[in-house]
Amino acid sequence: MRSGSGSAAGPQRRADPATEAFVAHRNLLFTVAYEMLGSAADAEDVLQETWLRWADVDLGTVRDPRAYLIRTTTRQALNRMRTLGRRKESYVGPWLPEPLLTAPDVAEDVELADSVSMAMLLVLETLTPTERAVFVLREVFDLGYDEIAEAVGKSSAAVRQIAHRARQHVAARRPRGAVSEAEARDALAAFQRAIETGDLQSLLDLLAPDVVLLGDGGGVVQAVLRPIVGADRVARLLAAGTPRIAGEISTEPVQVNGRPALIVRIDGEIDDVVAMRIDDGLITGLYVVRNPEKLSRVERETTVSR
């Protein structure tokens, strides 16, 4: 099929109303599903299931397409979470969210960038599926309690209680202070220099005493199988690891999940993505995703929106 709108291809036909509505909200629906699942591949599957149901709907009965589509996406994501939960139980080593290469302007929407950050997605992993759905729909997408109740199959009063419980849970575990984009970039640049030079002291100066490093190889490639805790242990692991790698290493600062991160390449091929959590000016979390099945989204930009 030829692209473009030349006369040979004939006039462009206007999409049907159902398709137009779905396309208009697609990025929003993907973001809802991704924040609930932490997996872009599963989020795409949820969108496919949502579309199949939306295509059969009588649009004359739909008062608010956006709300209807969000509710449908939420229900499908909750169904998918049961499958994903079983998969995580048998996962080899720590499970980390699938990193997304995001546009620089995502960072300008502070709430959106915070909600899709690797650190926040890991906090959301500690919620129950229903708590996670309620938190995402209320705190990120500002849906009313009645709408959320319909999406998760609970009463409005129950949803209010769930939302309160989820907010408390997240507040106790989320990064302790807001980090500006400039601070995050500076921390990443300093970390990049320390990694490239193998300077142990520079690494120690950047890491919080209780820093945690998580590595996700999925049993496919080598990665740490347990959390590495403590500045000295993490710094020594990072400083010692680079010289042992055979091949030419390059690091590229990028925006991943709305935050500065590094793509690490060996001989030009993506080896891993390094994201970080920063609290009070120090790195408290390092998230190293090496599982090849989770790295396809850092080859091209993914649009997230509210």
CSV table of C-alpha atoms in Angstrom, one decimal:
chain,number,residue,atom,x,y,z
A,1,MET,CA,0.0,0.0,0.0
A,2,ARG,CA,1.3,3.4,-0.9
A,3,SER,CA,1.4,6.2,1.7
A,4,GLY,CA,0.4,9.7,1.0
A,5,SER,CA,-2.8,11.2,-0.5
A,6,GLY,CA,-2.0,11.5,-4.2
A,7,SER,CA,-4.7,11.2,-6.8
A,8,ALA,CA,-3.6,7.7,-7.7
A,9,ALA,CA,-4.6,6.5,-4.3
A,10,GLY,CA,-7.9,8.3,-4.5
A,11,PRO,CA,-9.4,10.6,-1.8
A,12,GLN,CA,-8.8,9.7,1.8
A,13,ARG,CA,-11.8,8.2,3.5
A,14,ARG,CA,-12.8,9.5,6.9
A,15,ALA,CA,-12.5,7.0,9.7
A,16,ASP,CA,-15.7,5.7,11.3
A,17,PRO,CA,-16.6,7.4,14.6
A,18,ALA,CA,-15.6,4.4,16.7
A,19,THR,CA,-12.1,4.3,15.2
A,20,GLU,CA,-11.8,8.1,15.5
A,21,ALA,CA,-12.7,8.0,19.2
A,22,PHE,CA,-10.4,5.1,20.0
A,23,VAL,CA,-7.4,6.7,18.1
A,24,ALA,CA,-8.1,10.0,19.9
A,25,HIS,CA,-7.7,8.4,23.3
A,26,ARG,CA,-5.2,5.7,22.5
A,27,ASN,CA,-2.2,7.2,24.1
A,28,LEU,CA,-4.2,7.9,27.3
A,29,LEU,CA,-5.5,4.3,27.3
A,30,PHE,CA,-2.0,2.9,26.8
A,31,THR,CA,-0.8,5.0,29.8
A,32,VAL,CA,-3.6,3.8,32.0
A,33,ALA,CA,-2.8,0.1,31.1
A,34,TYR,CA,0.9,0.6,31.4
A,35,GLU,CA,0.7,2.2,34.9
A,36,MET,CA,-1.4,-0.7,36.1
A,37,LEU,CA,0.8,-3.4,34.5
A,38,GLY,CA,4.3,-2.0,34.2
A,39,SER,CA,4.6,-3.8,30.9
A,40,ALA,CA,4.2,-2.2,27.5
A,41,ALA,CA,3.7,-5.5,25.8
A,42,ASP,CA,0.8,-6.4,28.1
A,43,ALA,CA,-0.6,-2.8,27.9
A,44,GLU,CA,-0.7,-3.2,24.1
A,45,ASP,CA,-2.6,-6.5,24.5
A,46,VAL,CA,-5.0,-4.8,26.8
A,47,LEU,CA,-5.6,-2.1,24.2
A,48,GLN,CA,-6.3,-4.7,21.6
A,49,GLU,CA,-8.9,-6.3,23.9
A,50,THR,CA,-10.4,-2.9,24.6
A,51,TRP,CA,-10.7,-2.1,20.9
A,52,LEU,CA,-12.5,-5.4,20.2
A,53,ARG,CA,-15.1,-4.6,22.8
A,54,TRP,CA,-15.4,-1.0,21.8
A,55,ALA,CA,-15.9,-1.9,18.1
A,56,ASP,CA,-19.1,-3.8,19.1
A,57,VAL,CA,-20.6,-1.0,21.2
A,58,ASP,CA,-23.6,1.0,20.1
A,59,LEU,CA,-22.1,4.6,20.2
A,60,GLY,CA,-25.6,6.0,20.6
A,61,THR,CA,-25.6,4.6,24.2
A,62,VAL,CA,-22.2,6.1,25.1
A,63,ARG,CA,-22.4,9.4,26.8
A,64,ASP,CA,-18.7,9.9,27.4
A,65,PRO,CA,-16.4,7.9,25.1
A,66,ARG,CA,-13.2,8.8,27.2
A,67,ALA,CA,-14.7,7.5,30.5
A,68,TYR,CA,-16.2,4.5,28.8
A,69,LEU,CA,-12.8,3.5,27.2
A,70,ILE,CA,-10.9,4.1,30.4
A,71,ARG,CA,-13.4,1.8,32.3
A,72,THR,CA,-13.1,-0.9,29.7
A,73,THR,CA,-9.3,-0.6,29.7
A,74,THR,CA,-9.2,-0.8,33.5
A,75,ARG,CA,-11.3,-4.0,33.5
A,76,GLN,CA,-9.1,-5.6,30.9
A,77,ALA,CA,-5.9,-4.6,32.7
A,78,LEU,CA,-7.3,-6.0,36.0
A,79,ASN,CA,-7.9,-9.3,34.2
A,80,ARG,CA,-4.4,-9.2,32.7
A,81,MET,CA,-2.8,-8.5,36.2
A,82,ARG,CA,-3.9,-12.0,37.4
A,83,THR,CA,-1.9,-13.5,34.5
A,84,LEU,CA,1.0,-11.2,35.1
A,85,GLY,CA,1.0,-12.0,38.8
A,86,ARG,CA,1.5,-15.7,38.1
A,87,ARG,CA,4.3,-14.9,35.6
A,88,LYS,CA,6.1,-12.8,38.2
A,89,GLU,CA,5.9,-15.6,40.8
A,90,SER,CA,8.1,-17.7,38.5
A,91,TYR,CA,10.3,-14.9,37.3
A,92,VAL,CA,14.1,-15.4,37.7
A,93,GLY,CA,15.6,-12.7,39.8
A,94,PRO,CA,14.0,-9.2,40.5
A,95,TRP,CA,11.2,-8.1,38.2
A,96,LEU,CA,11.4,-4.5,36.9
A,97,PRO,CA,9.0,-2.6,34.8
A,98,GLU,CA,9.5,-2.4,31.1
A,99,PRO,CA,11.4,0.9,30.3
A,100,LEU,CA,9.9,3.3,27.9
A,101,LEU,CA,11.8,5.9,25.9
A,102,THR,CA,9.7,9.0,26.4
A,103,ALA,CA,9.7,12.5,24.9
A,104,PRO,CA,11.5,15.3,26.8
A,105,ASP,CA,8.2,17.2,27.3
A,106,VAL,CA,6.8,14.4,29.5
A,107,ALA,CA,9.1,15.7,32.3
A,108,GLU,CA,7.2,19.1,32.1
A,109,ASP,CA,4.1,17.4,33.4
A,110,VAL,CA,5.5,16.6,36.8
A,111,GLU,CA,2.6,14.5,37.9
A,112,LEU,CA,2.6,12.3,34.8
A,113,ALA,CA,6.4,12.0,34.9
A,114,ASP,CA,6.2,10.9,38.5
A,115,SER,CA,3.5,8.4,37.9
A,116,VAL,CA,5.3,6.6,35.1
A,117,SER,CA,8.8,6.7,36.7
A,118,MET,CA,10.5,3.4,37.4
A,119,ALA,CA,10.6,4.3,41.1
A,120,MET,CA,6.8,5.0,41.3
A,121,LEU,CA,5.9,1.9,39.3
A,122,LEU,CA,7.9,-0.2,41.8
A,123,VAL,CA,5.9,1.4,44.6
A,124,LEU,CA,2.7,0.6,42.8
A,125,GLU,CA,3.8,-3.0,42.6
A,126,THR,CA,3.3,-3.2,46.4
A,127,LEU,CA,-0.4,-2.4,46.1
A,128,THR,CA,-3.1,-5.0,45.4
A,129,PRO,CA,-4.5,-4.9,41.9
A,130,THR,CA,-7.7,-3.1,42.9
A,131,GLU,CA,-5.7,-0.6,45.0
A,132,ARG,CA,-3.4,0.1,42.1
A,133,ALA,CA,-6.3,0.6,39.7
A,134,VAL,CA,-8.1,3.0,42.1
A,135,PHE,CA,-4.9,4.9,42.8
A,136,VAL,CA,-4.0,5.3,39.1
A,137,LEU,CA,-7.5,6.3,38.0
A,138,ARG,CA,-8.0,8.8,40.9
A,139,GLU,CA,-4.5,10.3,41.5
A,140,VAL,CA,-3.2,10.3,38.0
A,141,PHE,CA,-6.2,10.6,35.8
A,142,ASP,CA,-8.6,12.4,38.2
A,143,LEU,CA,-11.6,10.2,37.6
A,144,GLY,CA,-14.6,10.5,39.9
A,145,TYR,CA,-15.3,7.9,42.5
A,146,ASP,CA,-18.5,6.8,40.8
A,147,GLU,CA,-16.6,6.2,37.5
A,148,ILE,CA,-13.9,4.3,39.3
A,149,ALA,CA,-16.5,2.2,41.2
A,150,GLU,CA,-18.0,1.1,37.9
A,151,ALA,CA,-14.6,0.3,36.5
A,152,VAL,CA,-13.4,-1.9,39.4
A,153,GLY,CA,-16.8,-3.4,40.4
A,154,LYS,CA,-17.0,-1.8,43.8
A,155,SER,CA,-19.3,0.6,45.5
A,156,SER,CA,-18.4,4.3,45.5
A,157,ALA,CA,-18.0,4.2,49.3
A,158,ALA,CA,-15.6,1.3,49.1
A,159,VAL,CA,-13.6,3.0,46.4
A,160,ARG,CA,-13.2,6.1,48.6
A,161,GLN,CA,-11.8,3.8,51.4
A,162,ILE,CA,-9.5,2.0,48.9
A,163,ALA,CA,-8.2,5.3,47.5
A,164,HIS,CA,-7.4,6.6,51.0
A,165,ARG,CA,-5.6,3.4,51.9
A,166,ALA,CA,-3.6,3.4,48.7
A,167,ARG,CA,-2.6,7.0,49.0
A,168,GLN,CA,-1.3,6.4,52.5
A,169,HIS,CA,0.6,3.3,51.3
A,170,VAL,CA,2.2,5.1,48.4
A,171,ALA,CA,3.0,8.3,50.4
A,172,ALA,CA,5.0,6.1,52.8
A,173,ARG,CA,7.1,4.6,50.0
A,174,ARG,CA,7.4,7.2,47.3
A,175,PRO,CA,10.6,9.4,46.8
A,176,ARG,CA,10.9,11.6,49.8
A,177,GLY,CA,11.2,15.0,48.0
A,178,ALA,CA,10.5,16.4,44.6
A,179,VAL,CA,13.5,16.3,42.3
A,180,SER,CA,13.8,18.9,39.6
A,181,GLU,CA,14.7,17.9,36.1
A,182,ALA,CA,18.0,19.8,36.4
A,183,GLU,CA,18.9,18.0,39.6
A,184,ALA,CA,18.1,14.6,38.0
A,185,ARG,CA,20.2,15.4,34.9
A,186,ASP,CA,23.1,16.5,37.0
A,187,ALA,CA,23.0,13.4,39.1
A,188,LEU,CA,22.8,11.2,36.0
A,189,ALA,CA,25.8,13.1,34.4
A,190,ALA,CA,27.9,12.6,37.5
A,191,PHE,CA,26.9,8.9,37.7
A,192,GLN,CA,27.7,8.5,34.0
A,193,ARG,CA,31.2,10.0,34.5
A,194,ALA,CA,31.9,7.8,37.5
A,195,ILE,CA,30.8,4.7,35.7
A,196,GLU,CA,32.9,5.5,32.6
A,197,THR,CA,36.0,6.2,34.7
A,198,GLY,CA,35.4,3.5,37.3
A,199,ASP,CA,36.1,6.1,40.0
A,200,LEU,CA,35.0,4.3,43.2
A,201,GLN,CA,35.1,7.5,45.4
A,202,SER,CA,33.0,9.4,42.9
A,203,LEU,CA,30.4,6.6,43.0
A,204,LEU,CA,30.4,6.6,46.8
A,205,ASP,CA,29.8,10.3,46.9
A,206,LEU,CA,26.6,9.9,44.7
A,207,LEU,CA,25.1,6.9,46.5
A,208,ALA,CA,22.9,7.0,49.6
A,209,PRO,CA,24.2,4.7,52.4
A,210,ASP,CA,21.1,2.5,52.0
A,211,VAL,CA,21.0,2.5,48.2
A,212,VAL,CA,19.5,-0.6,46.5
A,213,LEU,CA,20.5,-1.9,43.1
A,214,LEU,CA,18.1,-4.2,41.3
A,215,GLY,CA,19.0,-6.0,38.1
A,216,ASP,CA,16.5,-7.6,35.8
A,217,GLY,CA,17.8,-10.3,33.4
A,218,GLY,CA,14.7,-12.4,33.4
A,219,GLY,CA,16.8,-15.5,33.4
A,220,VAL,CA,17.7,-14.8,29.8
A,221,VAL,CA,20.9,-12.8,30.4
A,222,GLN,CA,23.2,-12.4,33.4
A,223,ALA,CA,22.1,-10.0,36.1
A,224,VAL,CA,22.2,-9.8,39.9
A,225,LEU,CA,19.6,-12.3,41.2
A,226,ARG,CA,19.1,-10.4,44.5
A,227,PRO,CA,19.0,-6.8,45.5
A,228,ILE,CA,22.4,-5.3,46.3
A,229,VAL,CA,22.1,-3.1,49.3
A,230,GLY,CA,24.5,-0.4,50.6
A,231,ALA,CA,26.7,2.2,49.0
A,232,ASP,CA,30.0,0.4,49.4
A,233,ARG,CA,28.7,-2.9,47.9
A,234,VAL,CA,26.9,-1.1,45.0
A,235,ALA,CA,29.8,1.1,44.2
A,236,ARG,CA,32.3,-1.7,44.1
A,237,LEU,CA,30.1,-3.8,41.9
A,238,LEU,CA,29.7,-1.0,39.4
A,239,ALA,CA,33.3,0.0,39.5
A,240,ALA,CA,34.5,-3.5,39.0
A,241,GLY,CA,32.0,-4.6,36.5
A,242,THR,CA,32.8,-2.2,33.6
A,243,PRO,CA,36.5,-3.2,33.1
A,244,ARG,CA,35.5,-6.9,32.9
A,245,ILE,CA,33.1,-6.4,29.9
A,246,ALA,CA,34.5,-7.5,26.6
A,247,GLY,CA,33.6,-5.0,23.9
A,248,GLU,CA,33.4,-1.3,23.4
A,249,ILE,CA,31.0,0.3,25.9
A,250,SER,CA,29.1,3.5,25.3
A,251,THR,CA,26.5,5.3,27.5
A,252,GLU,CA,23.8,7.6,26.2
A,253,PRO,CA,21.7,9.8,28.5
A,254,VAL,CA,18.0,9.6,27.5
A,255,GLN,CA,14.6,10.2,29.0
A,256,VAL,CA,13.1,6.9,30.2
A,257,ASN,CA,9.7,6.8,31.9
A,258,GLY,CA,9.8,10.6,32.1
A,259,ARG,CA,13.1,10.7,34.0
A,260,PRO,CA,16.8,11.0,33.0
A,261,ALA,CA,18.4,7.5,32.5
A,262,LEU,CA,21.2,5.8,30.6
A,263,ILE,CA,21.2,3.4,27.7
A,264,VAL,CA,24.3,1.3,27.8
A,265,ARG,CA,25.5,-0.2,24.6
A,266,ILE,CA,28.2,-2.8,24.0
A,267,ASP,CA,29.6,-2.8,20.5
A,268,GLY,CA,26.7,-0.6,19.4
A,269,GLU,CA,24.0,-3.0,20.7
A,270,ILE,CA,21.8,-2.1,23.6
A,271,ASP,CA,22.8,-4.1,26.6
A,272,ASP,CA,20.8,-2.5,29.4
A,273,VAL,CA,18.9,0.6,30.6
A,274,VAL,CA,19.9,2.2,33.9
A,275,ALA,CA,17.2,4.2,35.7
A,276,MET,CA,17.5,5.7,39.2
A,277,ARG,CA,15.6,7.0,42.2
A,278,ILE,CA,16.9,10.1,43.9
A,279,ASP,CA,16.1,11.2,47.5
A,280,ASP,CA,17.5,14.3,49.2
A,281,GLY,CA,20.2,14.7,46.4
A,282,LEU,CA,21.5,11.1,46.6
A,283,ILE,CA,20.8,8.0,44.5
A,284,THR,CA,18.7,5.6,46.6
A,285,GLY,CA,17.7,3.2,43.9
A,286,LEU,CA,19.4,1.9,40.7
A,287,TYR,CA,17.3,-0.2,38.3
A,288,VAL,CA,19.2,-2.1,35.7
A,289,VAL,CA,17.0,-3.7,33.0
A,290,ARG,CA,18.9,-6.2,30.9
A,291,ASN,CA,16.2,-8.6,29.9
A,292,PRO,CA,16.2,-8.3,26.0
A,293,GLU,CA,12.4,-8.8,25.9
A,294,LYS,CA,12.0,-5.6,27.8
A,295,LEU,CA,14.3,-3.4,25.8
A,296,SER,CA,12.5,-3.0,22.5
A,297,ARG,CA,10.7,0.2,23.6
A,298,VAL,CA,13.9,2.1,24.2
A,299,GLU,CA,14.6,1.9,20.4
A,300,ARG,CA,11.8,4.3,19.7
A,301,GLU,CA,9.8,6.9,21.5
A,302,THR,CA,6.6,6.0,23.3
A,303,THR,CA,3.9,8.6,23.8
A,304,VAL,CA,2.3,8.7,27.3
A,305,SER,CA,-0.4,11.2,28.2
A,306,ARG,CA,-3.2,12.0,30.7
